[in-house]
CSV table of C-alpha atoms in Angstrom, one decimal:
chain,number,residue,atom,x,y,z
A,1,UNK,CA,0.0,0.0,0.0
A,2,UNK,CA,1.8,3.1,-1.3
A,3,UNK,CA,-0.3,5.4,1.0
A,4,UNK,CA,1.0,3.7,4.2
A,5,UNK,CA,4.7,3.2,4.3
A,6,UNK,CA,6.1,0.6,6.7
A,7,UNK,CA,8.4,3.2,8.1
A,8,UNK,CA,9.0,6.9,7.6
A,9,UNK,CA,11.7,9.2,8.8
A,10,UNK,CA,12.5,12.8,8.3
A,11,UNK,CA,16.1,14.0,8.7
A,12,UNK,CA,17.1,17.5,9.5
A,13,UNK,CA,20.5,19.0,8.5
A,14,UNK,CA,21.6,16.1,6.4
A,15,UNK,CA,20.1,14.2,3.5
A,16,UNK,CA,20.1,10.5,2.8
A,17,UNK,CA,22.2,9.8,-0.3
A,18,UNK,CA,22.1,6.0,-0.6
A,19,UNK,CA,20.8,2.9,1.0
A,20,UNK,CA,21.0,-0.9,0.9
A,21,UNK,CA,19.0,-3.8,2.4
A,22,UNK,CA,20.8,-6.9,3.6
A,23,UNK,CA,19.3,-9.5,1.2
A,24,UNK,CA,21.2,-12.3,2.9
A,25,UNK,CA,19.6,-11.9,6.3
A,26,UNK,CA,16.2,-10.5,5.2
A,27,UNK,CA,13.2,-12.3,6.6
A,28,UNK,CA,10.1,-11.9,8.8
A,29,UNK,CA,12.4,-11.5,11.9
A,30,UNK,CA,15.0,-9.0,10.6
A,31,UNK,CA,15.2,-6.5,7.8
A,32,UNK,CA,18.5,-4.7,8.1
A,33,UNK,CA,18.8,-1.4,6.2
A,34,UNK,CA,21.8,0.9,5.9
A,35,UNK,CA,21.4,4.5,5.0
A,36,UNK,CA,24.2,6.8,4.0
A,37,UNK,CA,24.1,10.6,4.4
A,38,UNK,CA,25.4,13.7,2.9
A,39,UNK,CA,27.5,14.6,5.9
A,40,UNK,CA,29.3,11.2,6.1
A,41,UNK,CA,27.3,9.2,8.7
A,42,UNK,CA,25.9,5.7,8.0
A,43,UNK,CA,22.7,4.6,9.9
A,44,UNK,CA,21.8,1.0,10.6
A,45,UNK,CA,18.0,0.3,11.0
A,46,UNK,CA,16.1,-3.0,11.5
A,47,UNK,CA,12.7,-2.3,10.0
A,48,UNK,CA,11.3,-5.6,11.3
A,49,UNK,CA,11.9,-4.5,14.9
A,50,UNK,CA,9.5,-1.6,15.3
A,51,UNK,CA,11.1,-0.2,18.5
A,52,UNK,CA,14.6,-0.1,16.9
A,53,UNK,CA,16.2,3.3,17.0
A,54,UNK,CA,19.0,1.9,15.0
A,55,UNK,CA,22.8,2.6,15.3
A,56,UNK,CA,24.8,5.5,13.8
A,57,UNK,CA,28.3,4.9,12.4
A,58,UNK,CA,30.8,7.8,11.9
A,59,UNK,CA,28.4,9.8,14.1
A,60,UNK,CA,31.0,12.4,15.1
A,61,UNK,CA,32.4,12.4,11.6
A,62,UNK,CA,35.9,11.4,12.9
A,63,UNK,CA,36.2,8.7,10.2
A,64,UNK,CA,35.2,10.8,7.2
A,65,UNK,CA,33.4,14.2,6.8
A,66,UNK,CA,32.5,13.8,3.2
A,67,UNK,CA,29.2,12.6,1.5
A,68,UNK,CA,28.6,8.9,1.5
A,69,UNK,CA,28.4,8.0,-2.3
A,70,UNK,CA,27.4,4.4,-1.8
A,71,UNK,CA,26.8,1.9,1.0
A,72,UNK,CA,26.6,-1.9,0.4
A,73,UNK,CA,26.4,-5.0,2.5
A,74,UNK,CA,29.2,-7.5,1.6
A,75,UNK,CA,27.6,-10.4,-0.4
A,76,UNK,CA,26.3,-13.2,1.8
A,77,UNK,CA,27.4,-11.7,5.1
A,78,UNK,CA,25.4,-10.7,8.2
A,79,UNK,CA,27.5,-8.0,9.6
A,80,UNK,CA,30.1,-6.5,7.2
A,81,UNK,CA,29.4,-3.6,4.9
A,82,UNK,CA,31.3,-1.1,2.7
A,83,UNK,CA,30.8,2.7,2.5
A,84,UNK,CA,32.4,4.9,-0.2
A,85,UNK,CA,32.9,8.6,0.2
A,86,UNK,CA,33.4,11.8,-1.9
A,87,UNK,CA,36.8,11.9,-0.3
A,88,UNK,CA,37.9,8.9,-2.4
A,89,UNK,CA,38.0,6.6,0.6
A,90,UNK,CA,36.2,3.3,1.0
A,91,UNK,CA,35.7,1.9,4.6
A,92,UNK,CA,34.9,-1.6,5.7
A,93,UNK,CA,32.5,-1.7,8.8
A,94,UNK,CA,31.3,-4.4,11.1
A,95,UNK,CA,27.8,-3.5,12.1
A,96,UNK,CA,28.3,-5.1,15.5
A,97,UNK,CA,31.5,-3.1,16.4
A,98,UNK,CA,31.5,0.4,17.8
A,99,UNK,CA,33.0,3.6,16.4
A,100,UNK,CA,35.1,5.0,19.2
A,101,UNK,CA,35.1,8.6,20.3
A,102,UNK,CA,38.6,9.2,18.9
A,103,UNK,CA,39.9,9.6,15.4
A,104,UNK,CA,41.1,6.2,14.1
A,105,UNK,CA,44.8,5.6,13.6
A,106,UNK,CA,45.8,3.6,10.5
A,107,UNK,CA,48.7,1.3,9.5
A,108,UNK,CA,49.5,0.9,5.8
A,109,UNK,CA,48.8,-2.7,4.7
A,110,UNK,CA,49.5,-2.6,0.9
A,111,UNK,CA,49.6,-0.2,-2.0
A,112,UNK,CA,49.7,-0.2,-5.8
A,113,UNK,CA,49.0,2.1,-8.7
A,114,UNK,CA,46.5,4.6,-7.5
A,115,UNK,CA,45.4,2.9,-4.3
A,116,UNK,CA,46.5,2.3,-0.7
A,117,UNK,CA,44.9,0.0,1.9
A,118,UNK,CA,45.1,0.6,5.6
A,119,UNK,CA,44.0,-1.4,8.7
A,120,UNK,CA,42.8,0.4,11.9
A,121,UNK,CA,45.2,0.4,14.8
A,122,UNK,CA,43.3,-0.4,18.0
A,123,UNK,CA,43.7,-2.5,21.1
A,124,UNK,CA,40.0,-3.4,21.0
A,125,UNK,CA,38.0,-4.1,17.9
A,126,UNK,CA,36.6,-0.9,16.4
A,127,UNK,CA,35.3,0.5,13.1
A,128,UNK,CA,36.4,1.0,10.4
A,129,UNK,CA,38.2,-2.4,10.1
A,130,UNK,CA,39.9,-1.3,6.8
A,131,UNK,CA,40.3,1.9,4.8
A,132,UNK,CA,41.0,2.1,1.0
A,133,UNK,CA,42.3,5.3,-0.6
A,134,UNK,CA,41.3,4.9,-4.3
A,135,UNK,CA,42.2,7.1,-7.1
A,136,UNK,CA,41.9,10.9,-6.9
A,137,UNK,CA,38.6,12.8,-6.3
A,138,UNK,CA,35.3,11.2,-5.2
A,139,UNK,CA,34.8,7.4,-5.4
A,140,UNK,CA,31.5,7.5,-7.3
A,141,UNK,CA,30.4,3.8,-7.2
A,142,UNK,CA,31.5,0.3,-6.6
A,143,UNK,CA,30.1,-3.2,-7.3
A,144,UNK,CA,30.9,-6.7,-6.3
A,145,UNK,CA,31.2,-9.4,-8.9
A,146,UNK,CA,28.5,-12.1,-8.9
A,147,UNK,CA,30.8,-14.5,-7.0
A,148,UNK,CA,31.5,-11.8,-4.4
A,149,UNK,CA,35.3,-12.2,-5.0
A,150,UNK,CA,36.1,-9.0,-7.0
A,151,UNK,CA,35.2,-5.4,-6.4
A,152,UNK,CA,35.0,-2.9,-9.2
A,153,UNK,CA,35.4,0.9,-8.2
A,154,UNK,CA,34.8,3.9,-10.4
A,155,UNK,CA,36.2,7.3,-9.5
A,156,UNK,CA,36.1,10.9,-10.5
A,157,UNK,CA,39.7,10.5,-11.9
A,158,UNK,CA,38.0,8.4,-14.7
A,159,UNK,CA,39.6,5.1,-13.7
A,160,UNK,CA,37.9,1.8,-13.3
A,161,UNK,CA,39.9,-0.4,-10.8
A,162,UNK,CA,39.0,-4.0,-10.1
A,163,UNK,CA,40.4,-5.6,-6.9
A,164,UNK,CA,40.5,-9.1,-5.7
A,165,UNK,CA,38.6,-8.3,-2.5
A,166,UNK,CA,40.1,-10.6,0.2
A,167,UNK,CA,43.7,-10.2,-0.9
A,168,UNK,CA,43.4,-6.5,-1.9
A,169,UNK,CA,45.3,-6.9,-5.0
A,170,UNK,CA,44.6,-4.9,-8.2
A,171,UNK,CA,43.3,-7.2,-11.0
A,172,UNK,CA,42.8,-4.7,-13.8
A,173,UNK,CA,42.3,-1.1,-14.8
A,174,UNK,CA,40.6,1.0,-17.5
A,175,UNK,CA,40.6,4.7,-18.1
A,176,UNK,CA,37.5,6.6,-19.3
A,177,UNK,CA,37.8,8.4,-22.7
A,178,UNK,CA,37.2,11.7,-20.9
A,179,UNK,CA,36.2,12.9,-17.4
A,180,UNK,CA,35.0,11.0,-14.4
A,181,UNK,CA,33.3,7.5,-14.3
A,182,UNK,CA,29.9,7.7,-12.5
A,183,UNK,CA,28.5,4.1,-12.5
A,184,UNK,CA,29.6,0.5,-12.9
A,185,UNK,CA,27.9,-2.9,-13.1
A,186,UNK,CA,29.0,-6.6,-13.7
A,187,UNK,CA,27.4,-8.9,-16.2
A,188,UNK,CA,25.5,-11.7,-14.4
A,189,UNK,CA,28.2,-14.2,-15.3
A,190,UNK,CA,31.0,-12.0,-14.0
A,191,UNK,CA,32.8,-11.8,-17.4
A,192,UNK,CA,32.2,-8.2,-18.3
A,193,UNK,CA,32.1,-4.9,-16.4
A,194,UNK,CA,30.2,-2.0,-17.9
A,195,UNK,CA,30.8,1.7,-16.9
A,196,UNK,CA,29.2,5.0,-17.7
A,197,UNK,CA,30.4,8.5,-17.1
A,198,UNK,CA,31.2,12.0,-18.2
A,199,UNK,CA,32.4,11.0,-21.6
A,200,UNK,CA,28.7,10.3,-22.6
A,201,UNK,CA,29.8,6.7,-23.4
A,202,UNK,CA,29.1,3.3,-21.9
A,203,UNK,CA,32.3,1.2,-22.0
A,204,UNK,CA,32.3,-2.6,-21.9
A,205,UNK,CA,35.5,-4.0,-20.3
A,206,UNK,CA,36.4,-7.7,-20.3
A,207,UNK,CA,37.4,-9.0,-16.9
A,208,UNK,CA,39.0,-12.1,-18.2
A,209,UNK,CA,41.1,-10.3,-20.9
A,210,UNK,CA,41.6,-7.0,-19.0
A,211,UNK,CA,40.7,-4.9,-22.0
A,212,UNK,CA,38.0,-2.7,-23.5
A,213,UNK,CA,35.9,-4.7,-25.9
A,214,UNK,CA,33.4,-2.1,-27.0
A,215,UNK,CA,32.1,1.4,-26.3
A,216,UNK,CA,28.5,2.5,-26.8
A,217,UNK,CA,27.5,6.0,-28.0
A,218,UNK,CA,23.9,7.1,-27.8
A,219,UNK,CA,23.6,9.5,-24.8
A,220,UNK,CA,23.9,13.2,-25.3
A,221,UNK,CA,25.0,13.8,-21.7
A,222,UNK,CA,26.6,12.0,-18.7
A,223,UNK,CA,25.6,8.5,-18.1
A,224,UNK,CA,24.3,8.2,-14.5
A,225,UNK,CA,23.3,4.5,-14.3
A,226,UNK,CA,24.1,1.2,-16.0
A,227,UNK,CA,22.6,-2.2,-15.4
A,228,UNK,CA,22.6,-5.6,-17.1
A,229,UNK,CA,19.3,-7.4,-17.8
A,230,UNK,CA,19.7,-10.6,-15.9
A,231,UNK,CA,16.7,-12.2,-17.6
A,232,UNK,CA,18.4,-12.1,-21.1
A,233,UNK,CA,22.0,-12.2,-20.1
A,234,UNK,CA,23.8,-15.5,-19.2
A,235,UNK,CA,24.5,-16.2,-15.6
A,236,UNK,CA,27.2,-18.6,-14.4
A,237,UNK,CA,24.8,-21.6,-14.5
A,238,UNK,CA,23.0,-20.4,-17.6
A,239,UNK,CA,25.1,-20.2,-20.8
A,240,UNK,CA,23.7,-19.7,-24.2
A,241,UNK,CA,25.3,-22.8,-25.5
A,242,UNK,CA,23.4,-25.1,-23.1
A,243,UNK,CA,20.6,-25.4,-25.7
A,244,UNK,CA,18.2,-23.3,-23.7
A,245,UNK,CA,15.9,-20.6,-25.0
A,246,UNK,CA,18.7,-18.1,-25.8
A,247,UNK,CA,19.5,-20.3,-28.8
A,248,UNK,CA,16.4,-18.8,-30.5
A,249,UNK,CA,18.4,-15.6,-30.8
A,250,UNK,CA,21.9,-16.9,-31.2
A,251,UNK,CA,23.5,-13.5,-31.8
A,252,UNK,CA,22.3,-11.8,-28.7
A,253,UNK,CA,24.5,-12.8,-25.7
A,254,UNK,CA,24.0,-10.0,-23.2
A,255,UNK,CA,21.6,-7.1,-22.9
A,256,UNK,CA,22.2,-4.0,-20.7
A,257,UNK,CA,20.6,-0.6,-20.2
A,258,UNK,CA,21.8,2.9,-19.4
A,259,UNK,CA,20.1,6.0,-18.1
A,260,UNK,CA,21.5,9.5,-18.4
A,261,UNK,CA,21.4,13.2,-17.5
A,262,UNK,CA,20.0,13.7,-21.1
A,263,UNK,CA,16.7,12.1,-19.6
A,264,UNK,CA,17.2,9.2,-22.1
A,265,UNK,CA,17.1,5.5,-21.4
A,266,UNK,CA,19.1,3.3,-23.8
A,267,UNK,CA,19.1,-0.5,-24.3
A,268,UNK,CA,22.2,-2.2,-25.7
A,269,UNK,CA,22.9,-5.7,-27.1
A,270,UNK,CA,26.3,-7.3,-26.8
A,271,UNK,CA,26.4,-10.0,-29.5
A,272,UNK,CA,28.6,-13.0,-30.0
A,273,UNK,CA,30.2,-11.7,-33.2
A,274,UNK,CA,31.5,-8.8,-31.1
A,275,UNK,CA,32.8,-10.8,-28.1
A,276,UNK,CA,33.9,-14.1,-29.6
A,277,UNK,CA,36.3,-13.3,-32.5
A,278,UNK,CA,39.9,-13.7,-31.6
A,279,UNK,CA,40.8,-10.0,-30.8
A,280,UNK,CA,43.8,-8.4,-32.3
A,281,UNK,CA,46.4,-8.0,-29.5
A,282,UNK,CA,45.6,-4.9,-27.5
A,283,UNK,CA,47.7,-1.8,-27.9
A,284,UNK,CA,50.9,-2.0,-25.9
A,285,UNK,CA,51.1,-0.6,-22.4
A,286,UNK,CA,53.2,2.6,-22.3
A,287,UNK,CA,56.9,2.0,-21.3
A,288,UNK,CA,56.2,3.7,-17.9
A,289,UNK,CA,53.7,1.0,-17.1
A,290,UNK,CA,56.0,-1.9,-17.8
A,291,UNK,CA,55.3,-4.6,-15.2
A,292,UNK,CA,58.0,-5.7,-12.7
A,293,UNK,CA,58.1,-8.7,-10.4
A,294,UNK,CA,58.0,-8.3,-6.7
A,295,UNK,CA,57.7,-10.8,-3.9
A,296,UNK,CA,54.5,-11.3,-1.9
A,297,UNK,CA,54.3,-10.8,1.8
A,298,UNK,CA,51.7,-12.4,3.9
A,299,UNK,CA,50.1,-10.5,6.8
A,300,UNK,CA,47.7,-12.4,9.0
A,301,UNK,CA,45.0,-11.3,11.4
A,302,UNK,CA,42.0,-9.7,9.9
A,303,UNK,CA,38.4,-10.7,10.7
A,304,UNK,CA,37.6,-14.4,10.1
A,305,UNK,CA,34.4,-13.5,8.3
A,306,UNK,CA,36.4,-11.9,5.5
A,307,UNK,CA,37.7,-15.3,4.3
A,308,UNK,CA,34.2,-16.7,3.7
A,309,UNK,CA,35.1,-17.8,0.2
A,310,UNK,CA,38.8,-18.2,0.1
A,311,UNK,CA,38.7,-21.9,0.2
A,312,UNK,CA,36.2,-22.3,-2.6
A,313,UNK,CA,37.5,-23.4,-6.0
A,314,UNK,CA,37.9,-20.5,-8.4
A,315,UNK,CA,35.6,-20.3,-11.4
A,316,UNK,CA,37.4,-19.9,-14.6
A,317,UNK,CA,37.6,-16.2,-15.4
A,318,UNK,CA,38.5,-15.2,-11.8
A,319,UNK,CA,42.0,-14.8,-10.4
A,320,UNK,CA,43.7,-18.1,-9.7
A,321,UNK,CA,46.1,-18.5,-6.8
A,322,UNK,CA,48.8,-20.8,-8.0
A,323,UNK,CA,50.2,-23.6,-5.7
A,324,UNK,CA,53.5,-21.8,-5.5
A,325,UNK,CA,52.1,-18.9,-3.5
A,326,UNK,CA,50.8,-19.3,0.1
A,327,UNK,CA,47.0,-19.9,0.1
A,328,UNK,CA,45.0,-17.5,2.2
A,329,UNK,CA,44.2,-19.4,5.4
A,330,UNK,CA,41.0,-19.5,7.2
A,331,UNK,CA,42.1,-16.5,9.3
A,332,UNK,CA,42.3,-14.4,6.2
A,333,UNK,CA,46.0,-14.2,5.5
A,334,UNK,CA,46.1,-11.0,3.5
A,335,UNK,CA,48.3,-11.3,0.5
A,336,UNK,CA,50.1,-8.1,0.3
A,337,UNK,CA,52.1,-7.0,-2.7
A,338,UNK,CA,54.5,-4.4,-1.4
A,339,UNK,CA,55.2,-1.8,-4.1
A,340,UNK,CA,53.0,-4.0,-6.4
A,341,UNK,CA,54.4,-5.5,-9.6
A,342,UNK,CA,52.9,-7.9,-12.0
A,343,UNK,CA,53.0,-11.2,-10.1
A,344,UNK,CA,53.8,-13.8,-12.7
A,345,UNK,CA,52.6,-16.6,-10.5
A,346,UNK,CA,49.3,-14.8,-10.1
A,347,UNK,CA,48.2,-15.5,-13.7
A,348,UNK,CA,45.1,-17.3,-14.8
A,349,UNK,CA,44.3,-19.7,-17.6
A,350,UNK,CA,41.1,-18.8,-19.2
A,351,UNK,CA,38.9,-21.9,-20.0
A,352,UNK,CA,39.2,-21.5,-23.8
A,353,UNK,CA,42.9,-22.3,-23.6
A,354,UNK,CA,43.9,-18.7,-24.5
A,355,UNK,CA,47.3,-17.6,-23.5
A,356,UNK,CA,47.8,-16.5,-20.0
A,357,UNK,CA,46.6,-13.0,-19.4
A,358,UNK,CA,48.7,-10.7,-17.1
A,359,UNK,CA,46.8,-10.1,-14.0
A,360,UNK,CA,47.2,-8.1,-10.8
A,361,UNK,CA,48.7,-5.2,-12.7
A,362,UNK,CA,50.2,-2.8,-10.2
A,363,UNK,CA,51.1,-0.1,-12.6
A,364,UNK,CA,53.4,1.5,-10.1
A,365,UNK,CA,55.4,3.8,-12.3
A,366,UNK,CA,53.0,6.4,-13.5
A,367,UNK,CA,52.8,8.9,-10.7
A,368,UNK,CA,56.0,7.9,-8.9
A,369,UNK,CA,55.9,11.1,-7.0
A,370,UNK,CA,52.8,9.8,-5.3
A,371,UNK,CA,54.5,6.7,-4.2
A,372,UNK,CA,51.4,4.7,-5.2
A,373,UNK,CA,49.2,7.1,-3.3
A,374,UNK,CA,48.7,10.8,-2.3
A,375,UNK,CA,51.1,13.6,-1.8
A,376,UNK,CA,53.1,13.5,-5.0
A,377,UNK,CA,53.4,16.2,-7.7
A,378,UNK,CA,50.7,16.4,-10.3
A,379,UNK,CA,51.6,14.6,-13.5
A,380,UNK,CA,51.6,16.9,-16.5
A,381,UNK,CA,48.1,17.1,-17.9
A,382,UNK,CA,46.8,14.7,-15.2
A,383,UNK,CA,43.2,14.2,-14.4
A,384,UNK,CA,41.3,16.4,-11.8
A,385,UNK,CA,42.2,16.4,-8.2
A,386,UNK,CA,45.9,15.8,-7.7
A,387,UNK,CA,48.0,12.8,-8.5
A,388,UNK,CA,46.7,10.0,-6.3
A,389,UNK,CA,46.8,7.6,-9.2
A,390,UNK,CA,45.2,9.8,-11.8
A,391,UNK,CA,46.4,8.2,-15.1
A,392,UNK,CA,47.8,10.9,-17.3
A,393,UNK,CA,45.8,10.9,-20.5
A,394,UNK,CA,48.7,11.8,-22.6
A,395,UNK,CA,50.4,8.5,-21.5
A,396,UNK,CA,47.4,6.1,-21.6
A,397,UNK,CA,45.4,7.2,-24.7
A,398,UNK,CA,46.0,4.6,-27.4
A,399,UNK,CA,47.1,1.9,-24.9
A,400,UNK,CA,45.0,-0.9,-23.6
A,401,UNK,CA,44.1,1.2,-20.6
A,402,UNK,CA,42.3,3.6,-23.0
A,403,UNK,CA,42.1,2.7,-26.6
A,404,UNK,CA,41.3,5.4,-29.2
A,405,UNK,CA,37.7,5.5,-30.5
A,406,UNK,CA,38.5,3.8,-33.8
A,407,UNK,CA,40.5,1.0,-32.0
A,408,UNK,CA,37.4,-0.7,-30.5
A,409,UNK,CA,33.9,-1.4,-31.8
A,410,UNK,CA,31.4,1.5,-31.3
A,411,UNK,CA,27.9,0.2,-30.4
A,412,UNK,CA,24.7,1.9,-31.3
A,413,UNK,CA,21.7,1.5,-28.8
A,414,UNK,CA,18.9,-0.8,-29.7
A,415,UNK,CA,16.5,1.6,-28.1
A,416,UNK,CA,17.1,5.2,-27.1
A,417,UNK,CA,14.1,6.9,-25.6
A,418,UNK,CA,13.4,10.1,-23.7
A,419,UNK,CA,11.4,9.1,-20.6
A,420,UNK,CA,11.6,11.9,-18.1
A,421,UNK,CA,11.7,15.7,-17.8
A,422,UNK,CA,14.6,15.6,-15.3
A,423,UNK,CA,17.9,13.7,-15.4
A,424,UNK,CA,17.7,9.9,-14.8
A,425,UNK,CA,19.5,8.5,-11.7
A,426,UNK,CA,18.3,4.9,-11.3
A,427,UNK,CA,17.9,1.9,-13.4
A,428,UNK,CA,16.7,-1.5,-12.3
A,429,UNK,CA,15.7,-4.6,-14.3
A,430,UNK,CA,12.9,-6.7,-12.8
A,431,UNK,CA,11.3,-9.8,-14.4
A,432,UNK,CA,8.3,-8.1,-15.9
A,433,UNK,CA,9.4,-4.4,-16.0
A,434,UNK,CA,12.2,-1.9,-15.9
A,435,UNK,CA,12.3,0.7,-13.1
A,436,UNK,CA,13.9,4.1,-13.5
A,437,UNK,CA,13.8,7.2,-11.3
A,438,UNK,CA,14.8,10.8,-12.0
A,439,UNK,CA,16.0,13.8,-10.1
A,440,UNK,CA,12.5,15.2,-9.6
A,441,UNK,CA,11.7,12.1,-7.5
A,442,UNK,CA,9.4,10.5,-10.1
A,443,UNK,CA,9.7,6.7,-10.3
């Protein structure tokens, strides 16, 4: 009944900016909701418990004073969640642990090109458990892969970074053609990542191959939301070659949508002929990005719950830990690559017998002044907001990080329709409909 909400709250002095329900624990007894705010706080509410006043994290804004850009429960966990901020920082919280009345002190755990990861120094457990400094400028959105192992982040510096979440190693990068990246989503089978942003393009990036496979041009302004249609796209257990109903349209392999500030909604098809042909070798990485080899160091002792999937067999297409390197133990032995490097024993074989793809790029030589993170000089012509890993366009244009427009297929939208008077901000595929929402508050 849309006239009688289950719960209604009015906030003064700060606005809600994002929210997420815990789908893993949701039921008649509990309905855990996180709400992020423009001043940096995160509220935990249980809507199934009427008397619940909830808990407030970062209440005194000692952890971060900037707007919460996205808040998400970790896949298949009861207590852990991530919050990203306009400061470019990402924090891991345990909803059962307190935020203390003092500013947190941090120890550097690992770093690589454009990112650093810190743990919280404390005698007693406290939030945040971990802090990532990612890119330069606001961290606009992040998304977990369908298997929960990888985390894709898009920032205002125009860079997509994909991390292996439990080991905090960088698995791949892509640079926008222009401006910041605003939104990101994974294909339901975890093979592709689509981003949208201020270059008015949607970009399709192959996780397995670590390269841009296509760009889509149809929007006349910034792309605010991208989403795959899970009912037409293959999932890990549902591949088009299983002889199921997708064989009726053999050429359509994936379908995704995008919504933009131009008030237009676009539908895109990714077809086999685009994705399957053996690609020409990607343009070379610039010399300053040449990978080097560095040893791995194992640091034990982060929360047990983080290792929930470390012992599971890796699906093809995800990062493979080779027998020669220490397996993460049940206590979440963090694999830390000090000063990064392309770890040759962290390479994976794709299930089509392709040659090994270089993984875990830690492209540490671009903004050396930054030492893999903050404080360095701005590279010439670098992106907005200083040098914390902003990939200088002059160095990356025409490389595999950012191919030129003529170097990858340019898609046309299947459908492009103006559906609102105000800019579109939300896109959601349901079984029988597509839901969008705009800046005016119309759904």
